[in-house]
GROMACS .gro file of C-alpha atoms in nm:
model
  300
    1UNK     CA    1  10.252   8.703  13.322
    2UNK     CA    2  10.108   8.787  12.980
    3UNK     CA    3  10.170   8.540  12.700
    4UNK     CA    4  10.166   8.687  12.350
    5UNK     CA    5  10.014   8.447  12.100
    6UNK     CA    6  10.198   8.418  11.769
    7UNK     CA    7   9.984   8.511  11.470
    8UNK     CA    8   9.850   8.234  11.250
    9UNK     CA    9   9.907   8.227  10.876
   10UNK     CA   10   9.652   8.413  10.670
   11UNK     CA   11   9.396   8.197  10.492
   12UNK     CA   12   9.415   8.282  10.120
   13UNK     CA   13   9.153   8.155   9.879
   14UNK     CA   14   9.074   8.172   9.508
   15UNK     CA   15   8.875   8.475   9.399
   16UNK     CA   16   8.508   8.419   9.332
   17UNK     CA   17   8.259   8.663   9.186
   18UNK     CA   18   8.084   8.662   9.526
   19UNK     CA   19   8.393   8.828   9.679
   20UNK     CA   20   8.325   9.141   9.478
   21UNK     CA   21   8.072   9.299   9.716
   22UNK     CA   22   8.312   9.319  10.011
   23UNK     CA   23   8.643   9.341   9.822
   24UNK     CA   24   8.565   9.636   9.593
   25UNK     CA   25   8.510   9.894   9.872
   26UNK     CA   26   8.835   9.787  10.041
   27UNK     CA   27   9.034   9.804   9.716
   28UNK     CA   28   8.896  10.149   9.639
   29UNK     CA   29   8.981  10.270   9.988
   30UNK     CA   30   9.350  10.242   9.897
   31UNK     CA   31   9.302  10.530   9.649
   32UNK     CA   32   9.570  10.376   9.431
   33UNK     CA   33   9.584  10.452   9.060
   34UNK     CA   34   9.742  10.113   8.974
   35UNK     CA   35   9.540   9.858   8.777
   36UNK     CA   36   9.609   9.585   9.035
   37UNK     CA   37   9.366   9.759   9.271
   38UNK     CA   38   9.076   9.690   9.036
   39UNK     CA   39   8.879   9.384   9.139
   40UNK     CA   40   8.811   9.317   8.772
   41UNK     CA   41   9.185   9.303   8.696
   42UNK     CA   42   9.244   9.059   8.982
   43UNK     CA   43   8.947   8.846   8.879
   44UNK     CA   44   9.017   8.838   8.504
   45UNK     CA   45   9.378   8.731   8.560
   46UNK     CA   46   9.321   8.513   8.867
   47UNK     CA   47   9.414   8.190   8.687
   48UNK     CA   48   9.711   8.321   8.490
   49UNK     CA   49   9.880   8.486   8.790
   50UNK     CA   50   9.735   8.256   9.058
   51UNK     CA   51   9.578   8.552   9.239
   52UNK     CA   52   9.450   8.473   9.588
   53UNK     CA   53   9.285   8.691   9.853
   54UNK     CA   54   9.237   8.679  10.228
   55UNK     CA   55   9.029   8.886  10.466
   56UNK     CA   56   9.109   8.960  10.827
   57UNK     CA   57   8.882   9.210  10.997
   58UNK     CA   58   8.852   9.516  10.777
   59UNK     CA   59   9.162   9.441  10.569
   60UNK     CA   60   9.196   9.266  10.232
   61UNK     CA   61   9.522   9.092  10.144
   62UNK     CA   62   9.620   8.992   9.789
   63UNK     CA   63   9.885   8.735   9.694
   64UNK     CA   64   9.999   8.636   9.344
   65UNK     CA   65  10.227   8.359   9.223
   66UNK     CA   66  10.304   8.011   9.354
   67UNK     CA   67  10.673   7.934   9.373
   68UNK     CA   68  10.774   8.296   9.427
   69UNK     CA   69  10.465   8.468   9.568
   70UNK     CA   70  10.434   8.841   9.620
   71UNK     CA   71  10.182   9.063   9.794
   72UNK     CA   72  10.000   9.381   9.706
   73UNK     CA   73   9.953   9.668   9.947
   74UNK     CA   74   9.695   9.571  10.214
   75UNK     CA   75   9.359   9.729  10.136
   76UNK     CA   76   9.149   9.872  10.418
   77UNK     CA   77   9.228   9.897  10.785
   78UNK     CA   78   9.560  10.028  10.912
   79UNK     CA   79   9.824  10.003  10.639
   80UNK     CA   80  10.116   9.962  10.879
   81UNK     CA   81   9.950   9.681  11.071
   82UNK     CA   82   9.859   9.517  10.741
   83UNK     CA   83  10.220   9.526  10.623
   84UNK     CA   84  10.334   9.381  10.956
   85UNK     CA   85  10.077   9.105  10.918
   86UNK     CA   86  10.200   9.011  10.572
   87UNK     CA   87  10.561   9.001  10.689
   88UNK     CA   88  10.457   8.767  10.970
   89UNK     CA   89  10.258   8.552  10.727
   90UNK     CA   90  10.553   8.526  10.489
   91UNK     CA   91  10.777   8.423  10.775
   92UNK     CA   92  10.534   8.148  10.876
   93UNK     CA   93  10.505   8.025  10.518
   94UNK     CA   94  10.881   7.991  10.485
   95UNK     CA   95  10.885   8.211  10.173
   96UNK     CA   96  11.067   8.545  10.145
   97UNK     CA   97  10.840   8.847  10.188
   98UNK     CA   98  10.806   9.027   9.855
   99UNK     CA   99  10.579   9.323   9.797
  100UNK     CA  100  10.472   9.449   9.454
  101UNK     CA  101  10.393   9.816   9.505
  102UNK     CA  102  10.331  10.143   9.323
  103UNK     CA  103  10.609  10.397   9.374
  104UNK     CA  104  10.441  10.600   9.654
  105UNK     CA  105  10.361  10.283   9.851
  106UNK     CA  106  10.718  10.155   9.803
  107UNK     CA  107  10.845  10.479   9.952
  108UNK     CA  108  10.616  10.437  10.254
  109UNK     CA  109  10.739  10.078  10.296
  110UNK     CA  110  11.099  10.199  10.301
  111UNK     CA  111  11.019  10.462  10.563
  112UNK     CA  112  10.843  10.207  10.783
  113UNK     CA  113  11.121   9.947  10.758
  114UNK     CA  114  11.443  10.140  10.683
  115UNK     CA  115  11.697   9.920  10.507
  116UNK     CA  116  11.484   9.607  10.535
  117UNK     CA  117  11.388   9.574  10.169
  118UNK     CA  118  11.571   9.580   9.837
  119UNK     CA  119  11.363   9.770   9.584
  120UNK     CA  120  11.378   9.679   9.217
  121UNK     CA  121  11.179   9.874   8.956
  122UNK     CA  122  10.956   9.669   8.725
  123UNK     CA  123  10.942   9.894   8.414
  124UNK     CA  124  10.745   9.651   8.198
  125UNK     CA  125  10.462   9.685   8.450
  126UNK     CA  126  10.452  10.064   8.479
  127UNK     CA  127  10.098  10.193   8.422
  128UNK     CA  128  10.023  10.472   8.175
  129UNK     CA  129   9.766  10.721   8.304
  130UNK     CA  130   9.608  10.983   8.082
  131UNK     CA  131   9.405  11.294   8.136
  132UNK     CA  132   9.052  11.195   8.036
  133UNK     CA  133   8.978  11.529   7.873
  134UNK     CA  134   9.292  11.509   7.661
  135UNK     CA  135   9.195  11.167   7.525
  136UNK     CA  136   8.840  11.284   7.459
  137UNK     CA  137   8.938  11.605   7.278
  138UNK     CA  138   9.287  11.529   7.135
  139UNK     CA  139   9.378  11.900   7.151
  140UNK     CA  140   9.675  12.087   7.007
  141UNK     CA  141   9.971  12.000   6.787
  142UNK     CA  142  10.082  11.695   6.981
  143UNK     CA  143   9.760  11.512   6.891
  144UNK     CA  144   9.755  11.630   6.529
  145UNK     CA  145   9.843  11.287   6.393
  146UNK     CA  146   9.572  11.119   6.599
  147UNK     CA  147   9.309  11.357   6.463
  148UNK     CA  148   9.436  11.284   6.110
  149UNK     CA  149   9.396  10.910   6.168
  150UNK     CA  150   9.036  10.962   6.275
  151UNK     CA  151   8.962  11.189   5.978
  152UNK     CA  152   9.109  10.935   5.733
  153UNK     CA  153   8.913  10.652   5.896
  154UNK     CA  154   8.593  10.857   5.869
  155UNK     CA  155   8.656  10.927   5.500
  156UNK     CA  156   8.718  10.562   5.423
  157UNK     CA  157   8.447  10.403   5.635
  158UNK     CA  158   8.090  10.459   5.743
  159UNK     CA  159   8.134  10.379   6.110
  160UNK     CA  160   7.909  10.381   6.415
  161UNK     CA  161   7.978  10.384   6.789
  162UNK     CA  162   7.769  10.172   7.026
  163UNK     CA  163   7.779  10.123   7.403
  164UNK     CA  164   7.844   9.763   7.499
  165UNK     CA  165   7.516   9.597   7.599
  166UNK     CA  166   7.330   9.266   7.600
  167UNK     CA  167   7.265   9.292   7.229
  168UNK     CA  168   7.620   9.338   7.106
  169UNK     CA  169   7.830   9.170   7.379
  170UNK     CA  170   7.823   8.838   7.188
  171UNK     CA  171   7.953   9.025   6.883
  172UNK     CA  172   8.239   9.164   7.093
  173UNK     CA  173   8.322   8.808   7.200
  174UNK     CA  174   8.319   8.697   6.836
  175UNK     CA  175   8.545   8.989   6.745
  176UNK     CA  176   8.788   8.883   7.018
  177UNK     CA  177   8.786   8.534   6.868
  178UNK     CA  178   8.862   8.673   6.522
  179UNK     CA  179   9.140   8.894   6.664
  180UNK     CA  180   9.285   8.585   6.830
  181UNK     CA  181   9.289   8.397   6.499
  182UNK     CA  182   9.473   8.690   6.341
  183UNK     CA  183   9.742   8.656   6.609
  184UNK     CA  184   9.830   8.298   6.520
  185UNK     CA  185   9.528   8.149   6.692
  186UNK     CA  186   9.660   8.263   7.031
  187UNK     CA  187   9.941   8.009   7.046
  188UNK     CA  188  10.115   8.240   7.294
  189UNK     CA  189  10.013   8.137   7.650
  190UNK     CA  190   9.957   8.498   7.753
  191UNK     CA  191   9.723   8.560   7.460
  192UNK     CA  192   9.532   8.241   7.538
  193UNK     CA  193   9.487   8.352   7.898
  194UNK     CA  194   9.375   8.695   7.784
  195UNK     CA  195   9.125   8.548   7.540
  196UNK     CA  196   8.969   8.330   7.812
  197UNK     CA  197   8.960   8.628   8.047
  198UNK     CA  198   8.785   8.847   7.786
  199UNK     CA  199   8.524   8.585   7.711
  200UNK     CA  200   8.446   8.534   8.079
  201UNK     CA  201   8.442   8.908   8.158
  202UNK     CA  202   8.191   8.975   7.880
  203UNK     CA  203   7.964   8.711   8.030
  204UNK     CA  204   7.998   8.868   8.376
  205UNK     CA  205   8.000   9.233   8.268
  206UNK     CA  206   7.726   9.335   8.516
  207UNK     CA  207   7.886   9.160   8.812
  208UNK     CA  208   8.223   9.317   8.722
  209UNK     CA  209   8.075   9.666   8.668
  210UNK     CA  210   8.211   9.679   8.314
  211UNK     CA  211   8.149   9.971   8.083
  212UNK     CA  212   8.241   9.924   7.719
  213UNK     CA  213   8.184  10.018   7.358
  214UNK     CA  214   8.198   9.880   7.006
  215UNK     CA  215   8.274  10.033   6.665
  216UNK     CA  216   8.096   9.907   6.353
  217UNK     CA  217   8.196   9.964   5.995
  218UNK     CA  218   7.902   9.916   5.760
  219UNK     CA  219   7.738   9.702   6.026
  220UNK     CA  220   8.043   9.486   6.099
  221UNK     CA  221   8.205   9.504   6.445
  222UNK     CA  222   8.572   9.598   6.395
  223UNK     CA  223   8.678   9.722   6.741
  224UNK     CA  224   8.566   9.701   7.102
  225UNK     CA  225   8.683   9.803   7.446
  226UNK     CA  226   8.578   9.771   7.808
  227UNK     CA  227   8.696   9.866   8.154
  228UNK     CA  228   8.593   9.934   8.512
  229UNK     CA  229   8.665  10.190   8.787
  230UNK     CA  230   8.971  10.169   9.008
  231UNK     CA  231   8.849  10.462   9.217
  232UNK     CA  232   8.615  10.756   9.186
  233UNK     CA  233   8.864  10.942   8.967
  234UNK     CA  234   9.046  10.665   8.778
  235UNK     CA  235   8.895  10.432   8.516
  236UNK     CA  236   9.092  10.126   8.405
  237UNK     CA  237   9.087  10.007   8.043
  238UNK     CA  238   9.112   9.629   8.062
  239UNK     CA  239   9.074   9.548   7.693
  240UNK     CA  240   9.091   9.729   7.361
  241UNK     CA  241   9.094   9.529   7.036
  242UNK     CA  242   9.063   9.617   6.666
  243UNK     CA  243   9.086   9.393   6.362
  244UNK     CA  244   9.401   9.407   6.154
  245UNK     CA  245   9.240   9.575   5.854
  246UNK     CA  246   9.105   9.858   6.071
  247UNK     CA  247   9.404   9.969   6.277
  248UNK     CA  248   9.284  10.332   6.294
  249UNK     CA  249   8.978  10.204   6.479
  250UNK     CA  250   9.199  10.196   6.789
  251UNK     CA  251   9.230  10.573   6.773
  252UNK     CA  252   8.859  10.613   6.704
  253UNK     CA  253   8.734  10.396   6.988
  254UNK     CA  254   8.990  10.543   7.228
  255UNK     CA  255   8.858  10.896   7.169
  256UNK     CA  256   8.491  10.806   7.146
  257UNK     CA  257   8.492  10.597   7.462
  258UNK     CA  258   8.674  10.865   7.664
  259UNK     CA  259   8.434  11.129   7.535
  260UNK     CA  260   8.101  10.949   7.555
  261UNK     CA  261   8.135  10.709   7.847
  262UNK     CA  262   8.398  10.834   8.093
  263UNK     CA  263   8.315  11.199   8.157
  264UNK     CA  264   8.303  11.149   8.535
  265UNK     CA  265   8.668  11.042   8.564
  266UNK     CA  266   8.983  11.250   8.586
  267UNK     CA  267   9.226  10.983   8.466
  268UNK     CA  268   9.217  10.682   8.238
  269UNK     CA  269   9.461  10.403   8.321
  270UNK     CA  270   9.558  10.217   8.003
  271UNK     CA  271   9.775   9.974   8.197
  272UNK     CA  272  10.127   9.861   8.105
  273UNK     CA  273  10.325   9.789   7.790
  274UNK     CA  274  10.462   9.445   7.892
  275UNK     CA  275  10.801   9.552   7.760
  276UNK     CA  276  10.672   9.529   7.401
  277UNK     CA  277  10.839   9.814   7.213
  278UNK     CA  278  10.554   9.869   6.966
  279UNK     CA  279  10.301   9.884   7.248
  280UNK     CA  280  10.528  10.117   7.442
  281UNK     CA  281  10.550  10.358   7.147
  282UNK     CA  282  10.172  10.346   7.103
  283UNK     CA  283  10.106  10.427   7.467
  284UNK     CA  284  10.361  10.708   7.472
  285UNK     CA  285  10.212  10.856   7.154
  286UNK     CA  286   9.903  10.950   7.355
  287UNK     CA  287  10.116  11.161   7.592
  288UNK     CA  288  10.041  11.016   7.936
  289UNK     CA  289   9.977  11.255   8.222
  290UNK     CA  290  10.186  11.025   8.440
  291UNK     CA  291  10.366  10.693   8.427
  292UNK     CA  292  10.303  10.507   8.750
  293UNK     CA  293  10.618  10.324   8.854
  294UNK     CA  294  10.599   9.990   9.032
  295UNK     CA  295  10.857   9.807   9.241
  296UNK     CA  296  10.930   9.458   9.363
  297UNK     CA  297  11.038   9.502   9.724
  298UNK     CA  298  11.221   9.198   9.860
  299UNK     CA  299  11.294   9.157  10.228
  300UNK     CA  300  11.664   9.120  10.297
   0.00000   0.00000   0.00000
């Protein structure tokens, strides 16, 4: 007689920078365009969202949240077996099994477990993906206003573009501090978390494979950005900040960074709009090549 042993619960732990070497290849193997499959995203927001990871064989599992946890798509190994494993883990933990998935993965989940999950779109978390060449060149009538913003900025200011490096990274951190003061000293918990995440990421930019840039006006840093790859064809913009008196610098650094630093990528993921109407309008004004839908999939 063969006795089948029940699976044990997965052992989730806090992300550390040492996890990067093994986790990044598994995350990239998913070939997802969503920002959650960037190790840098998971690491930067690990405290705010209580991100945890587990490894079993050649598969990486990601869990977020405490009271109502949810899981990302398993990365590496056999996807179906990974999904089965997470359902078993959720059952052992006594919590409902909830997946947070990009649209294509949610469709695969529904095919694997017909009728087992309720699927709810999460529109505030939809990612905006752009054609890299379009952002670098701003071609045609639909980008006419963007080109005008850059021309006006160039007439008004003597500006210079710089790649982010050891010399100017502290200035980017100081700019982030000034931006935070402009926003009411980051009294909002989300802004405070973001500020801490930016400061830490700038300190660990090599370990997190960050690429970034800075714009100066008459020597003063007024805007900066940085990001990291999700896959070989998608680059994720984690942060883009400009001081209040230089709002057109957003348009300038967006174009310059896409043109000068990201030529090897097909798409640029500029992440979500958080349901903020002004941010939503700004992201749509750059005419995304696609809006990547995401779903919360709750087991019935």
